[in-house]
GROMACS .gro file of N, CA and C in nm:
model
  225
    1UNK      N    1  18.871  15.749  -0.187
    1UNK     CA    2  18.942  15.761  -0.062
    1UNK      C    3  19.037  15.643  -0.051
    2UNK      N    4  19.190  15.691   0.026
    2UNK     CA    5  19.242  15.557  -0.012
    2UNK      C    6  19.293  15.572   0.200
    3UNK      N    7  19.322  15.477   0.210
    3UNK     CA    8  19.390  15.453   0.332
    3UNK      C    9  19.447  15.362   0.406
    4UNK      N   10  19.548  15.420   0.436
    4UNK     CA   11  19.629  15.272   0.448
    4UNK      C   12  19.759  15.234   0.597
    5UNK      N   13  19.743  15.137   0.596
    5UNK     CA   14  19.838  15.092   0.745
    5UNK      C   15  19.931  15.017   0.726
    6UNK      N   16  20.082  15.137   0.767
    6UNK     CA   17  20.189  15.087   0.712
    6UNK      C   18  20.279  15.115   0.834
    7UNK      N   19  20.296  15.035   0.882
    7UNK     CA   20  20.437  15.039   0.975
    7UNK      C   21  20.554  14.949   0.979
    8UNK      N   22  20.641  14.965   0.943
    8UNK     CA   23  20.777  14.825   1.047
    8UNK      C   24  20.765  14.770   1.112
    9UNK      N   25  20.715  14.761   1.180
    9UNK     CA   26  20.764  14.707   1.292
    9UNK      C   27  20.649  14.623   1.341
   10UNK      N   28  20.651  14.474   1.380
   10UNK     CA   29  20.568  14.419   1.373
   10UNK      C   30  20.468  14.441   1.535
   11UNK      N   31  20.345  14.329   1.519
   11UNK     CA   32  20.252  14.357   1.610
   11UNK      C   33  20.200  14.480   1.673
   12UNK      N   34  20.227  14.547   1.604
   12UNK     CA   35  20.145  14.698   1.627
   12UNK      C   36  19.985  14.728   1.640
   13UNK      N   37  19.913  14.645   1.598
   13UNK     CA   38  19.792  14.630   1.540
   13UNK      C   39  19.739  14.671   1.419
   14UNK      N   40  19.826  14.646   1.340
   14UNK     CA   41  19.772  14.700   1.221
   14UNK      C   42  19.667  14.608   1.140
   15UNK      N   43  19.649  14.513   1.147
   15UNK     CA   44  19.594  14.359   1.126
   15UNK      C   45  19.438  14.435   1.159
   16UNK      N   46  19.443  14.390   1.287
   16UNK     CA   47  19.364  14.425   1.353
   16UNK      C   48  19.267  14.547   1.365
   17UNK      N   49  19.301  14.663   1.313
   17UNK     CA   50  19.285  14.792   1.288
   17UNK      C   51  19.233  14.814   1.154
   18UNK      N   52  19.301  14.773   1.052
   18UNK     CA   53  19.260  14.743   0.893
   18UNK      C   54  19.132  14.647   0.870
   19UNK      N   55  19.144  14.541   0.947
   19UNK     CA   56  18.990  14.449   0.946
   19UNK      C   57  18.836  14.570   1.020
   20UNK      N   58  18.930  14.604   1.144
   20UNK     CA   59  18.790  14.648   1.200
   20UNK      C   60  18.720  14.795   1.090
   21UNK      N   61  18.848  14.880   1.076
   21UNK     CA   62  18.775  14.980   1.015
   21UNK      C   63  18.717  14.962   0.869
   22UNK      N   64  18.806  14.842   0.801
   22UNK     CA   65  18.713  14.762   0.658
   22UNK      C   66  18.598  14.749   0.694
   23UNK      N   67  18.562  14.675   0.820
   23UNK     CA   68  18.404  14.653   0.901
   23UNK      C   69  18.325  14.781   0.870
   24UNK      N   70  18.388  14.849   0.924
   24UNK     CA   71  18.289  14.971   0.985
   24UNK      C   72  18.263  15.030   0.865
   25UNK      N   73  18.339  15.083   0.789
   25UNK     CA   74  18.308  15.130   0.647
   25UNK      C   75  18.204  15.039   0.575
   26UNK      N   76  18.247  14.904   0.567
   26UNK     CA   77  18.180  14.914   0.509
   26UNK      C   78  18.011  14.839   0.588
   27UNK      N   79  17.973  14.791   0.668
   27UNK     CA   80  17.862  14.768   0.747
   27UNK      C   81  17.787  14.867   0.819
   28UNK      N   82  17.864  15.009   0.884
   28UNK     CA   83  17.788  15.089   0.888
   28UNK      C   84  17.766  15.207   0.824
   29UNK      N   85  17.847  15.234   0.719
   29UNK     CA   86  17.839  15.375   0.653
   29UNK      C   87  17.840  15.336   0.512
   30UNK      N   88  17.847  15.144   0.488
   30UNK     CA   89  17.778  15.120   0.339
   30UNK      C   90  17.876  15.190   0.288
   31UNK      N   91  17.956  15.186   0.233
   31UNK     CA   92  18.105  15.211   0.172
   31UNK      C   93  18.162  15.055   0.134
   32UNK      N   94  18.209  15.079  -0.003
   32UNK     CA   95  18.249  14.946  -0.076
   32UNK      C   96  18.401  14.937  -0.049
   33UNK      N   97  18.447  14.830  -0.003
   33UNK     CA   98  18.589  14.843   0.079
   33UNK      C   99  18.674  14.719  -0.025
   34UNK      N  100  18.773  14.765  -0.039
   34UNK     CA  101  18.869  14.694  -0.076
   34UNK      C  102  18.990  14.683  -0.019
   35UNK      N  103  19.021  14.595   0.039
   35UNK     CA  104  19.156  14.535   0.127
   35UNK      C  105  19.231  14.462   0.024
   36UNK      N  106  19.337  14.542   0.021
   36UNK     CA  107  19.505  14.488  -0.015
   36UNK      C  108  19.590  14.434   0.026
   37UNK      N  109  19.627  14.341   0.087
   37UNK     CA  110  19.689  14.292   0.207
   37UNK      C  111  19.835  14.230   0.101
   38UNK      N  112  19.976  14.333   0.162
   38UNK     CA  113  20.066  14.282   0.097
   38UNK      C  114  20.197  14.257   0.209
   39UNK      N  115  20.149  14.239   0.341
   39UNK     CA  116  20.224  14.145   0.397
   39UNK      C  117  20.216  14.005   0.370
   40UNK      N  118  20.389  13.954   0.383
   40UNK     CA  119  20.413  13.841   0.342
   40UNK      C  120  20.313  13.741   0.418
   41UNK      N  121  20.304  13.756   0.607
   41UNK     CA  122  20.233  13.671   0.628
   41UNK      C  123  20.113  13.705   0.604
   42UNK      N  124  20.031  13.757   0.543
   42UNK     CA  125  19.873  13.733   0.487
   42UNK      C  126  19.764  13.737   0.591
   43UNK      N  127  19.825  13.784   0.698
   43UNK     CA  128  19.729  13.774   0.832
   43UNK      C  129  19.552  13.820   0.819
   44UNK      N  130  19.580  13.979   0.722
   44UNK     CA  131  19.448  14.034   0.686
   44UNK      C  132  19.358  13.927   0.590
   45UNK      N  133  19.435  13.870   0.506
   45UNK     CA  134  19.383  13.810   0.380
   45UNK      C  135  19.286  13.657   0.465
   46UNK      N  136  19.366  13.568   0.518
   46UNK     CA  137  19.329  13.508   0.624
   46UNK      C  138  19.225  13.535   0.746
   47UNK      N  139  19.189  13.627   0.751
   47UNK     CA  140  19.049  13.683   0.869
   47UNK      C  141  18.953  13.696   0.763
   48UNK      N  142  18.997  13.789   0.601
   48UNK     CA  143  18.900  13.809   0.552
   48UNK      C  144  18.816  13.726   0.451
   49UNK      N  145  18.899  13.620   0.388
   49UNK     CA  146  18.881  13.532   0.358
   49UNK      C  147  18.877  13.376   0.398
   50UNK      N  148  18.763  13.296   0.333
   50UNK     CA  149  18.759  13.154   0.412
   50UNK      C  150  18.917  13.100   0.391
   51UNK      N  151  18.935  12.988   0.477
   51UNK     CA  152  19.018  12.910   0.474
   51UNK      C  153  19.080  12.813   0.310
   52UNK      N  154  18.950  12.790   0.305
   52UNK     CA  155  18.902  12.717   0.158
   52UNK      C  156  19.015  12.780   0.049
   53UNK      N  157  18.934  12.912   0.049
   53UNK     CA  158  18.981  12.993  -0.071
   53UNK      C  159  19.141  13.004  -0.058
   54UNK      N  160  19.132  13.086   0.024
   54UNK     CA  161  19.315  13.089   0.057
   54UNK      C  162  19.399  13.003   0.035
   55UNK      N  163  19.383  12.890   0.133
   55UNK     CA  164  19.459  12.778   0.070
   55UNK      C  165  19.448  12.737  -0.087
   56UNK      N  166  19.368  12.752  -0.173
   56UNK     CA  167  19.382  12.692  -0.316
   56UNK      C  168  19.471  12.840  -0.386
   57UNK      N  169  19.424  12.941  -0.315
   57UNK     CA  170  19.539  13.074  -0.399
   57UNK      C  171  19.698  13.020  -0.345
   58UNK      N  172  19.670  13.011  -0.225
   58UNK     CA  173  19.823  12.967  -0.140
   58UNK      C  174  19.916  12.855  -0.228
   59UNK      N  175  19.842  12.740  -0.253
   59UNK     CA  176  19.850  12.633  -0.337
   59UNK      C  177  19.893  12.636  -0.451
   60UNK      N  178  19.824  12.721  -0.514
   60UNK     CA  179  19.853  12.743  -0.712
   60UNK      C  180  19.966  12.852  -0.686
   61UNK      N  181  20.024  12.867  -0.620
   61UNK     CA  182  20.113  12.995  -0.602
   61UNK      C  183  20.045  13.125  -0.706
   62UNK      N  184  19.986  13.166  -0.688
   62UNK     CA  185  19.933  13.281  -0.766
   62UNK      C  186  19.938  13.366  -0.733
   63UNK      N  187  19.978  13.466  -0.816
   63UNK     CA  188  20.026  13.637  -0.793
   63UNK      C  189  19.885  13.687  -0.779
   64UNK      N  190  19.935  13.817  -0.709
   64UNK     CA  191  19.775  13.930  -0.680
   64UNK      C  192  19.753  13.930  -0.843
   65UNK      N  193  19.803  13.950  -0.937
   65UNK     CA  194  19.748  13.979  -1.078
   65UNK      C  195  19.653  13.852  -1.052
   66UNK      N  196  19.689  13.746  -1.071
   66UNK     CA  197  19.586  13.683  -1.114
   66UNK      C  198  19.490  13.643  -0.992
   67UNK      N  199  19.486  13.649  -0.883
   67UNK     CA  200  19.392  13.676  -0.784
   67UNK      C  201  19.286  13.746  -0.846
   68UNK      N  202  19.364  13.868  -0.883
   68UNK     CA  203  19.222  14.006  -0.907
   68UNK      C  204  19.181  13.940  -1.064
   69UNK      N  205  19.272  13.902  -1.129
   69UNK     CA  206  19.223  13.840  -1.300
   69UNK      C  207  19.087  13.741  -1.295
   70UNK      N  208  19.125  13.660  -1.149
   70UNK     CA  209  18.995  13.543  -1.131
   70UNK      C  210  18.886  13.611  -1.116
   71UNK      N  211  18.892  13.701  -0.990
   71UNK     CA  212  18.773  13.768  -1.001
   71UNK      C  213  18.667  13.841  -1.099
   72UNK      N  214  18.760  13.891  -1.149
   72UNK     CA  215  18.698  14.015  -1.282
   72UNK      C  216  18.645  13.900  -1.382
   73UNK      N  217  18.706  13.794  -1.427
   73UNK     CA  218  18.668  13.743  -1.512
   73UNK      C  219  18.571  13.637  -1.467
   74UNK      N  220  18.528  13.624  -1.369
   74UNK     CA  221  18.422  13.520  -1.251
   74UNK      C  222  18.485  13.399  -1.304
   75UNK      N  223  18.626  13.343  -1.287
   75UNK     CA  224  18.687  13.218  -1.301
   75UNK      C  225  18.741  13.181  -1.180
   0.00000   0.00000   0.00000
């Protein structure tokens, strides 16, 4: 299942809307959720992730490739 929140135009709630129903999928119906977050400002990435982390991806300037490369390879 894929689904996704895409509008122009800013403050719509899409932020907001994409976090909660990531929640719900996956905390009450146990569904493995993966969030893509490819707005520039990172608003989703930032709620869903610590501070910590973000800032050192923010830092090393690193592309989503190697975001997802760290993971897969547990580096």
């Amino acid at each position: 299942m894929v689904i996704s929140f895409i509008n122009l135009k800013g403050g719509v709630g899409k932020t907001t809307l994409l976090v909660s129903v990531a929640e719900i999928l996956s905390s009450v119906h146990n569904k493995r959720v993966l969030v893509i977050d490819l707005d520039p400002q990172t608003n989703a990435t930032v709620l869903l992730i610590s501070q910590k982390s973000w800032q050192k991806a923010n830092d090393n300037n690193n592309t989503i490739y190697q975001l997802f490369l760290d993971k897969i390879q547990g580096t």
